[in-house]
């Protein structure tokens, strides 16, 4: 089986400060892999490396068996990214934002794609509202629509539920489950046990730039995951 992502011994440093110290990970098609750990554990740096936004100091990454080096443009077309920055233009409407990104990706049938994406995230009624006037939850849903507008194979999410209300949370979880069932692979960075328990097939606990523990199966039930994560953080304190 071709893995969506396979990373070997990823290391990264900012100056003389090491952030990642030999991380291995494997992401299968249709799998949700969550990264959890205390602030400074290296989660966001690892996600940025997987998103090709920064290069690792050393190590190798393969996307569907293709090495990153020499295949950057093709690989980036297969990635959808949601970071701490929404990457939306506040003075454009929801529809205008998606239309702009569709054209940047040279997508066909832009109007139809945009309408379908807005419907999927429950924002059809808000299509002509400027982004700055949308609630945080609506902005987050629009960001997800932007990230998968070009139908990527891999979705990389850094705290995608930040600031969302309960209704938006439920809507986003259901959307991601549907995408997962269609074969989309997801890497999720989160501090939220509820988010991770609802979506993940496997969890990597990171500590000081290394994979300290791996959980799957029954350990991802919310109560067990919460207890395990609290114990993990207490050990690191």
PDB file of C-alpha atoms in Angstrom:
ATOM      1  CA  UNK A   1       0.000   0.000   0.000  1.00  0.00           C
ATOM      2  CA  UNK A   2       1.312   3.435  -0.958  1.00  0.00           C
ATOM      3  CA  UNK A   3       1.476   5.655   2.094  1.00  0.00           C
ATOM      4  CA  UNK A   4       0.172   9.204   1.783  1.00  0.00           C
ATOM      5  CA  UNK A   5       3.179  10.419   3.792  1.00  0.00           C
ATOM      6  CA  UNK A   6       6.223   8.586   5.056  1.00  0.00           C
ATOM      7  CA  UNK A   7       8.783  10.598   7.024  1.00  0.00           C
ATOM      8  CA  UNK A   8      12.114   9.295   8.276  1.00  0.00           C
ATOM      9  CA  UNK A   9      14.280  10.861  10.981  1.00  0.00           C
ATOM     10  CA  UNK A  10      13.060  14.415  10.519  1.00  0.00           C
ATOM     11  CA  UNK A  11      15.278  16.876  12.354  1.00  0.00           C
ATOM     12  CA  UNK A  12      15.060  20.639  12.453  1.00  0.00           C
ATOM     13  CA  UNK A  13      16.738  23.447  14.359  1.00  0.00           C
ATOM     14  CA  UNK A  14      16.334  27.196  14.550  1.00  0.00           C
ATOM     15  CA  UNK A  15      19.907  28.376  14.789  1.00  0.00           C
ATOM     16  CA  UNK A  16      21.519  26.198  17.446  1.00  0.00           C
ATOM     17  CA  UNK A  17      18.177  25.342  19.076  1.00  0.00           C
ATOM     18  CA  UNK A  18      16.944  21.855  18.032  1.00  0.00           C
ATOM     19  CA  UNK A  19      13.163  21.600  17.621  1.00  0.00           C
ATOM     20  CA  UNK A  20      12.731  18.177  16.021  1.00  0.00           C
ATOM     21  CA  UNK A  21      15.080  15.341  16.951  1.00  0.00           C
ATOM     22  CA  UNK A  22      14.498  12.445  14.584  1.00  0.00           C
ATOM     23  CA  UNK A  23      10.741  12.096  14.045  1.00  0.00           C
ATOM     24  CA  UNK A  24       9.323   9.171  12.056  1.00  0.00           C
ATOM     25  CA  UNK A  25       5.692   9.024  10.925  1.00  0.00           C
ATOM     26  CA  UNK A  26       3.482   7.141   8.499  1.00  0.00           C
ATOM     27  CA  UNK A  27       0.113   8.340   7.188  1.00  0.00           C
ATOM     28  CA  UNK A  28      -2.077   5.916   5.256  1.00  0.00           C
ATOM     29  CA  UNK A  29      -4.749   6.964   2.733  1.00  0.00           C
ATOM     30  CA  UNK A  30      -7.993   7.760   4.558  1.00  0.00           C
ATOM     31  CA  UNK A  31      -6.249   7.947   7.947  1.00  0.00           C
ATOM     32  CA  UNK A  32      -6.342  10.771  10.496  1.00  0.00           C
ATOM     33  CA  UNK A  33      -3.080  11.144  12.394  1.00  0.00           C
ATOM     34  CA  UNK A  34      -3.090  13.563  15.349  1.00  0.00           C
ATOM     35  CA  UNK A  35      -0.050  15.288  16.843  1.00  0.00           C
ATOM     36  CA  UNK A  36      -0.355  16.259  20.508  1.00  0.00           C
ATOM     37  CA  UNK A  37       2.040  17.642  23.091  1.00  0.00           C
ATOM     38  CA  UNK A  38       2.914  20.665  25.180  1.00  0.00           C
ATOM     39  CA  UNK A  39       3.735  24.023  23.629  1.00  0.00           C
ATOM     40  CA  UNK A  40       7.214  23.868  22.147  1.00  0.00           C
ATOM     41  CA  UNK A  41       7.096  20.112  21.516  1.00  0.00           C
ATOM     42  CA  UNK A  42       7.601  20.648  17.762  1.00  0.00           C
ATOM     43  CA  UNK A  43       4.064  19.973  16.470  1.00  0.00           C
ATOM     44  CA  UNK A  44       3.636  23.082  14.336  1.00  0.00           C
ATOM     45  CA  UNK A  45       7.198  22.909  13.015  1.00  0.00           C
ATOM     46  CA  UNK A  46       6.603  19.316  11.935  1.00  0.00           C
ATOM     47  CA  UNK A  47       3.331  20.270  10.235  1.00  0.00           C
ATOM     48  CA  UNK A  48       5.019  23.169   8.420  1.00  0.00           C
ATOM     49  CA  UNK A  49       7.686  20.775   7.178  1.00  0.00           C
ATOM     50  CA  UNK A  50       5.045  18.322   5.940  1.00  0.00           C
ATOM     51  CA  UNK A  51       3.318  21.255   4.204  1.00  0.00           C
ATOM     52  CA  UNK A  52       6.627  22.086   2.417  1.00  0.00           C
ATOM     53  CA  UNK A  53       6.570  25.567   3.986  1.00  0.00           C
ATOM     54  CA  UNK A  54       9.994  24.988   5.543  1.00  0.00           C
ATOM     55  CA  UNK A  55      12.680  22.393   4.856  1.00  0.00           C
ATOM     56  CA  UNK A  56      13.928  20.011   7.527  1.00  0.00           C
ATOM     57  CA  UNK A  57      17.525  20.251   8.608  1.00  0.00           C
ATOM     58  CA  UNK A  58      17.821  16.552   7.795  1.00  0.00           C
ATOM     59  CA  UNK A  59      15.655  13.525   7.104  1.00  0.00           C
ATOM     60  CA  UNK A  60      13.530  12.280   4.222  1.00  0.00           C
ATOM     61  CA  UNK A  61       9.841  12.682   3.351  1.00  0.00           C
ATOM     62  CA  UNK A  62       7.889  10.751   0.723  1.00  0.00           C
ATOM     63  CA  UNK A  63       4.383  11.522  -0.545  1.00  0.00           C
ATOM     64  CA  UNK A  64       2.784   8.497  -2.192  1.00  0.00           C
ATOM     65  CA  UNK A  65       6.301   7.060  -2.630  1.00  0.00           C
ATOM     66  CA  UNK A  66       7.599  10.208  -4.368  1.00  0.00           C
ATOM     67  CA  UNK A  67      10.462  12.014  -2.587  1.00  0.00           C
ATOM     68  CA  UNK A  68       9.854  15.647  -1.756  1.00  0.00           C
ATOM     69  CA  UNK A  69      13.077  16.770  -3.420  1.00  0.00           C
ATOM     70  CA  UNK A  70      12.450  17.364  -7.111  1.00  0.00           C
ATOM     71  CA  UNK A  71       8.667  16.940  -6.826  1.00  0.00           C
ATOM     72  CA  UNK A  72       7.736  20.014  -4.794  1.00  0.00           C
ATOM     73  CA  UNK A  73       5.224  21.550  -7.238  1.00  0.00           C
ATOM     74  CA  UNK A  74       3.312  18.320  -7.841  1.00  0.00           C
ATOM     75  CA  UNK A  75       3.263  17.499  -4.124  1.00  0.00           C
ATOM     76  CA  UNK A  76       2.001  20.958  -3.155  1.00  0.00           C
ATOM     77  CA  UNK A  77      -0.943  20.516  -5.500  1.00  0.00           C
ATOM     78  CA  UNK A  78      -1.911  17.436  -3.487  1.00  0.00           C
ATOM     79  CA  UNK A  79      -1.827  19.280  -0.160  1.00  0.00           C
ATOM     80  CA  UNK A  80      -4.466  21.375   1.596  1.00  0.00           C
ATOM     81  CA  UNK A  81      -3.268  23.406   4.576  1.00  0.00           C
ATOM     82  CA  UNK A  82      -5.039  25.122   7.464  1.00  0.00           C
ATOM     83  CA  UNK A  83      -2.627  26.988   9.735  1.00  0.00           C
ATOM     84  CA  UNK A  84      -2.993  29.518  12.551  1.00  0.00           C
ATOM     85  CA  UNK A  85      -3.353  32.138   9.823  1.00  0.00           C
ATOM     86  CA  UNK A  86      -6.688  31.887   8.002  1.00  0.00           C
ATOM     87  CA  UNK A  87      -5.167  32.906   4.636  1.00  0.00           C
ATOM     88  CA  UNK A  88      -8.350  34.768   3.755  1.00  0.00           C
ATOM     89  CA  UNK A  89      -8.772  38.318   2.486  1.00  0.00           C
ATOM     90  CA  UNK A  90     -11.014  40.146   4.989  1.00  0.00           C
ATOM     91  CA  UNK A  91     -12.325  42.736   2.507  1.00  0.00           C
ATOM     92  CA  UNK A  92     -13.437  40.120  -0.021  1.00  0.00           C
ATOM     93  CA  UNK A  93     -16.651  38.153   0.327  1.00  0.00           C
ATOM     94  CA  UNK A  94     -16.675  34.440   1.100  1.00  0.00           C
ATOM     95  CA  UNK A  95     -17.353  33.625  -2.554  1.00  0.00           C
ATOM     96  CA  UNK A  96     -14.725  36.059  -3.813  1.00  0.00           C
ATOM     97  CA  UNK A  97     -12.096  34.476  -1.574  1.00  0.00           C
ATOM     98  CA  UNK A  98     -12.793  30.997  -2.887  1.00  0.00           C
ATOM     99  CA  UNK A  99     -12.949  32.241  -6.485  1.00  0.00           C
ATOM    100  CA  UNK A 100      -9.536  33.843  -6.080  1.00  0.00           C
ATOM    101  CA  UNK A 101      -7.968  30.654  -4.738  1.00  0.00           C
ATOM    102  CA  UNK A 102      -9.663  28.585  -7.460  1.00  0.00           C
ATOM    103  CA  UNK A 103      -8.048  30.757 -10.110  1.00  0.00           C
ATOM    104  CA  UNK A 104      -4.657  30.581  -8.382  1.00  0.00           C
ATOM    105  CA  UNK A 105      -4.917  26.792  -8.747  1.00  0.00           C
ATOM    106  CA  UNK A 106      -6.107  27.169 -12.375  1.00  0.00           C
ATOM    107  CA  UNK A 107      -9.262  25.211 -11.598  1.00  0.00           C
ATOM    108  CA  UNK A 108     -12.037  24.779 -14.137  1.00  0.00           C
ATOM    109  CA  UNK A 109     -15.720  25.552 -13.520  1.00  0.00           C
ATOM    110  CA  UNK A 110     -14.886  28.054 -10.793  1.00  0.00           C
ATOM    111  CA  UNK A 111     -18.438  29.199 -10.065  1.00  0.00           C
ATOM    112  CA  UNK A 112     -19.687  25.623  -9.651  1.00  0.00           C
ATOM    113  CA  UNK A 113     -16.745  24.645  -7.429  1.00  0.00           C
ATOM    114  CA  UNK A 114     -17.202  27.681  -5.224  1.00  0.00           C
ATOM    115  CA  UNK A 115     -20.942  27.125  -4.863  1.00  0.00           C
ATOM    116  CA  UNK A 116     -20.408  23.462  -3.986  1.00  0.00           C
ATOM    117  CA  UNK A 117     -17.679  24.290  -1.436  1.00  0.00           C
ATOM    118  CA  UNK A 118     -19.820  26.933   0.262  1.00  0.00           C
ATOM    119  CA  UNK A 119     -22.757  24.534   0.433  1.00  0.00           C
ATOM    120  CA  UNK A 120     -20.551  21.812   1.932  1.00  0.00           C
ATOM    121  CA  UNK A 121     -19.442  24.056   4.798  1.00  0.00           C
ATOM    122  CA  UNK A 122     -22.895  25.537   5.336  1.00  0.00           C
ATOM    123  CA  UNK A 123     -22.083  29.049   4.137  1.00  0.00           C
ATOM    124  CA  UNK A 124     -24.257  29.444   1.048  1.00  0.00           C
ATOM    125  CA  UNK A 125     -26.348  32.131   2.751  1.00  0.00           C
ATOM    126  CA  UNK A 126     -23.157  34.026   3.672  1.00  0.00           C
ATOM    127  CA  UNK A 127     -21.539  33.839   0.215  1.00  0.00           C
ATOM    128  CA  UNK A 128     -21.758  37.613  -0.408  1.00  0.00           C
ATOM    129  CA  UNK A 129     -20.727  38.694   3.093  1.00  0.00           C
ATOM    130  CA  UNK A 130     -17.225  40.100   3.573  1.00  0.00           C
ATOM    131  CA  UNK A 131     -14.979  37.824   5.579  1.00  0.00           C
ATOM    132  CA  UNK A 132     -14.333  40.449   8.255  1.00  0.00           C
ATOM    133  CA  UNK A 133     -18.062  40.365   9.085  1.00  0.00           C
ATOM    134  CA  UNK A 134     -18.260  36.594   9.524  1.00  0.00           C
ATOM    135  CA  UNK A 135     -18.042  34.936  12.933  1.00  0.00           C
ATOM    136  CA  UNK A 136     -14.839  33.116  13.843  1.00  0.00           C
ATOM    137  CA  UNK A 137     -16.577  29.778  13.360  1.00  0.00           C
ATOM    138  CA  UNK A 138     -17.748  30.778   9.889  1.00  0.00           C
ATOM    139  CA  UNK A 139     -14.263  32.024   8.991  1.00  0.00           C
ATOM    140  CA  UNK A 140     -12.828  28.694  10.110  1.00  0.00           C
ATOM    141  CA  UNK A 141     -15.332  26.793   7.970  1.00  0.00           C
ATOM    142  CA  UNK A 142     -14.468  29.014   5.003  1.00  0.00           C
ATOM    143  CA  UNK A 143     -10.779  28.300   5.596  1.00  0.00           C
ATOM    144  CA  UNK A 144     -11.496  24.571   5.372  1.00  0.00           C
ATOM    145  CA  UNK A 145     -13.429  25.149   2.148  1.00  0.00           C
ATOM    146  CA  UNK A 146     -10.409  27.024   0.792  1.00  0.00           C
ATOM    147  CA  UNK A 147      -8.047  24.232   1.847  1.00  0.00           C
ATOM    148  CA  UNK A 148      -9.902  21.452   0.008  1.00  0.00           C
ATOM    149  CA  UNK A 149     -11.232  23.518  -2.915  1.00  0.00           C
ATOM    150  CA  UNK A 150      -8.649  21.962  -5.262  1.00  0.00           C
ATOM    151  CA  UNK A 151      -9.478  18.432  -4.020  1.00  0.00           C
ATOM    152  CA  UNK A 152      -6.177  17.604  -2.295  1.00  0.00           C
ATOM    153  CA  UNK A 153      -5.172  14.096  -1.262  1.00  0.00           C
ATOM    154  CA  UNK A 154      -3.729  15.236   2.070  1.00  0.00           C
ATOM    155  CA  UNK A 155      -5.097  17.813   4.512  1.00  0.00           C
ATOM    156  CA  UNK A 156      -2.777  19.356   7.117  1.00  0.00           C
ATOM    157  CA  UNK A 157      -4.623  21.065   9.979  1.00  0.00           C
ATOM    158  CA  UNK A 158      -3.098  23.173  12.756  1.00  0.00           C
ATOM    159  CA  UNK A 159      -5.689  23.770  15.503  1.00  0.00           C
ATOM    160  CA  UNK A 160      -8.606  23.963  13.020  1.00  0.00           C
ATOM    161  CA  UNK A 161     -11.251  24.401  15.735  1.00  0.00           C
ATOM    162  CA  UNK A 162      -9.776  27.475  17.395  1.00  0.00           C
ATOM    163  CA  UNK A 163     -12.533  29.866  18.441  1.00  0.00           C
ATOM    164  CA  UNK A 164     -15.412  27.873  16.957  1.00  0.00           C
ATOM    165  CA  UNK A 165     -18.723  27.384  18.736  1.00  0.00           C
ATOM    166  CA  UNK A 166     -20.365  24.017  19.399  1.00  0.00           C
ATOM    167  CA  UNK A 167     -22.446  24.112  16.217  1.00  0.00           C
ATOM    168  CA  UNK A 168     -19.446  24.876  14.024  1.00  0.00           C
ATOM    169  CA  UNK A 169     -17.419  22.208  15.833  1.00  0.00           C
ATOM    170  CA  UNK A 170     -20.023  19.549  15.055  1.00  0.00           C
ATOM    171  CA  UNK A 171     -20.290  20.729  11.449  1.00  0.00           C
ATOM    172  CA  UNK A 172     -16.521  20.646  10.897  1.00  0.00           C
ATOM    173  CA  UNK A 173     -16.125  17.219  12.518  1.00  0.00           C
ATOM    174  CA  UNK A 174     -18.820  15.766  10.259  1.00  0.00           C
ATOM    175  CA  UNK A 175     -17.232  17.333   7.168  1.00  0.00           C
ATOM    176  CA  UNK A 176     -13.818  15.903   8.036  1.00  0.00           C
ATOM    177  CA  UNK A 177     -15.314  12.461   8.665  1.00  0.00           C
ATOM    178  CA  UNK A 178     -16.930  12.566   5.227  1.00  0.00           C
ATOM    179  CA  UNK A 179     -13.645  13.626   3.630  1.00  0.00           C
ATOM    180  CA  UNK A 180     -11.824  10.834   5.459  1.00  0.00           C
ATOM    181  CA  UNK A 181     -14.340   8.252   4.200  1.00  0.00           C
ATOM    182  CA  UNK A 182     -13.696   9.452   0.640  1.00  0.00           C
ATOM    183  CA  UNK A 183      -9.974   8.681   1.079  1.00  0.00           C
ATOM    184  CA  UNK A 184      -8.588  12.025   2.232  1.00  0.00           C
ATOM    185  CA  UNK A 185      -5.602  11.669   4.593  1.00  0.00           C
ATOM    186  CA  UNK A 186      -5.363  14.148   7.461  1.00  0.00           C
ATOM    187  CA  UNK A 187      -2.657  15.270   9.872  1.00  0.00           C
ATOM    188  CA  UNK A 188      -4.219  17.158  12.783  1.00  0.00           C
ATOM    189  CA  UNK A 189      -2.335  19.261  15.346  1.00  0.00           C
ATOM    190  CA  UNK A 190      -4.498  19.825  18.401  1.00  0.00           C
ATOM    191  CA  UNK A 191      -4.499  20.267  22.179  1.00  0.00           C
ATOM    192  CA  UNK A 192      -8.172  19.291  22.344  1.00  0.00           C
ATOM    193  CA  UNK A 193      -8.913  15.750  23.491  1.00  0.00           C
ATOM    194  CA  UNK A 194     -12.500  16.032  22.207  1.00  0.00           C
ATOM    195  CA  UNK A 195     -11.319  16.944  18.690  1.00  0.00           C
ATOM    196  CA  UNK A 196      -8.713  14.218  18.537  1.00  0.00           C
ATOM    197  CA  UNK A 197     -10.981  11.533  19.989  1.00  0.00           C
ATOM    198  CA  UNK A 198     -13.702  12.405  17.469  1.00  0.00           C
ATOM    199  CA  UNK A 199     -11.440  12.148  14.429  1.00  0.00           C
ATOM    200  CA  UNK A 200      -8.101  10.404  14.916  1.00  0.00           C
ATOM    201  CA  UNK A 201      -7.090   6.845  14.063  1.00  0.00           C
ATOM    202  CA  UNK A 202      -3.682   7.286  15.664  1.00  0.00           C
ATOM    203  CA  UNK A 203      -2.074   9.842  17.962  1.00  0.00           C
ATOM    204  CA  UNK A 204       1.588  10.747  18.306  1.00  0.00           C
ATOM    205  CA  UNK A 205       2.549  12.414  21.584  1.00  0.00           C
ATOM    206  CA  UNK A 206       5.552  14.674  20.986  1.00  0.00           C
ATOM    207  CA  UNK A 207       7.978  15.677  23.714  1.00  0.00           C
ATOM    208  CA  UNK A 208      10.972  17.941  23.061  1.00  0.00           C
ATOM    209  CA  UNK A 209      10.923  17.189  19.360  1.00  0.00           C
ATOM    210  CA  UNK A 210      10.628  13.411  19.607  1.00  0.00           C
ATOM    211  CA  UNK A 211       7.774  10.909  19.409  1.00  0.00           C
ATOM    212  CA  UNK A 212       7.380   9.848  23.031  1.00  0.00           C
ATOM    213  CA  UNK A 213       4.245   7.696  22.709  1.00  0.00           C
ATOM    214  CA  UNK A 214       1.827   6.367  20.094  1.00  0.00           C
ATOM    215  CA  UNK A 215      -1.855   5.649  20.814  1.00  0.00           C
ATOM    216  CA  UNK A 216      -4.533   3.964  18.736  1.00  0.00           C
ATOM    217  CA  UNK A 217      -7.653   1.831  19.038  1.00  0.00           C
ATOM    218  CA  UNK A 218      -9.428   1.843  22.401  1.00  0.00           C
ATOM    219  CA  UNK A 219      -6.899   4.304  23.844  1.00  0.00           C
ATOM    220  CA  UNK A 220      -8.517   6.998  21.683  1.00  0.00           C
ATOM    221  CA  UNK A 221     -11.845   6.834  23.493  1.00  0.00           C
ATOM    222  CA  UNK A 222     -12.289  10.305  24.947  1.00  0.00           C
ATOM    223  CA  UNK A 223     -12.018   9.387  28.643  1.00  0.00           C
ATOM    224  CA  UNK A 224      -8.962   7.175  28.128  1.00  0.00           C
ATOM    225  CA  UNK A 225      -7.270   9.677  25.829  1.00  0.00           C
ATOM    226  CA  UNK A 226      -7.892  12.505  28.302  1.00  0.00           C
ATOM    227  CA  UNK A 227      -6.360  10.518  31.151  1.00  0.00           C
ATOM    228  CA  UNK A 228      -3.409   9.447  29.034  1.00  0.00           C
ATOM    229  CA  UNK A 229      -2.750  12.957  27.749  1.00  0.00           C
ATOM    230  CA  UNK A 230      -2.950  14.507  31.222  1.00  0.00           C
ATOM    231  CA  UNK A 231      -0.493  11.915  32.531  1.00  0.00           C
ATOM    232  CA  UNK A 232       1.814  12.564  29.577  1.00  0.00           C
ATOM    233  CA  UNK A 233       1.805  16.329  30.171  1.00  0.00           C
ATOM    234  CA  UNK A 234       2.389  15.826  33.906  1.00  0.00           C
ATOM    235  CA  UNK A 235       5.470  13.715  33.167  1.00  0.00           C
ATOM    236  CA  UNK A 236       6.853  16.485  30.957  1.00  0.00           C
ATOM    237  CA  UNK A 237       6.269  19.232  33.534  1.00  0.00           C
TER     238      UNK A 237
END
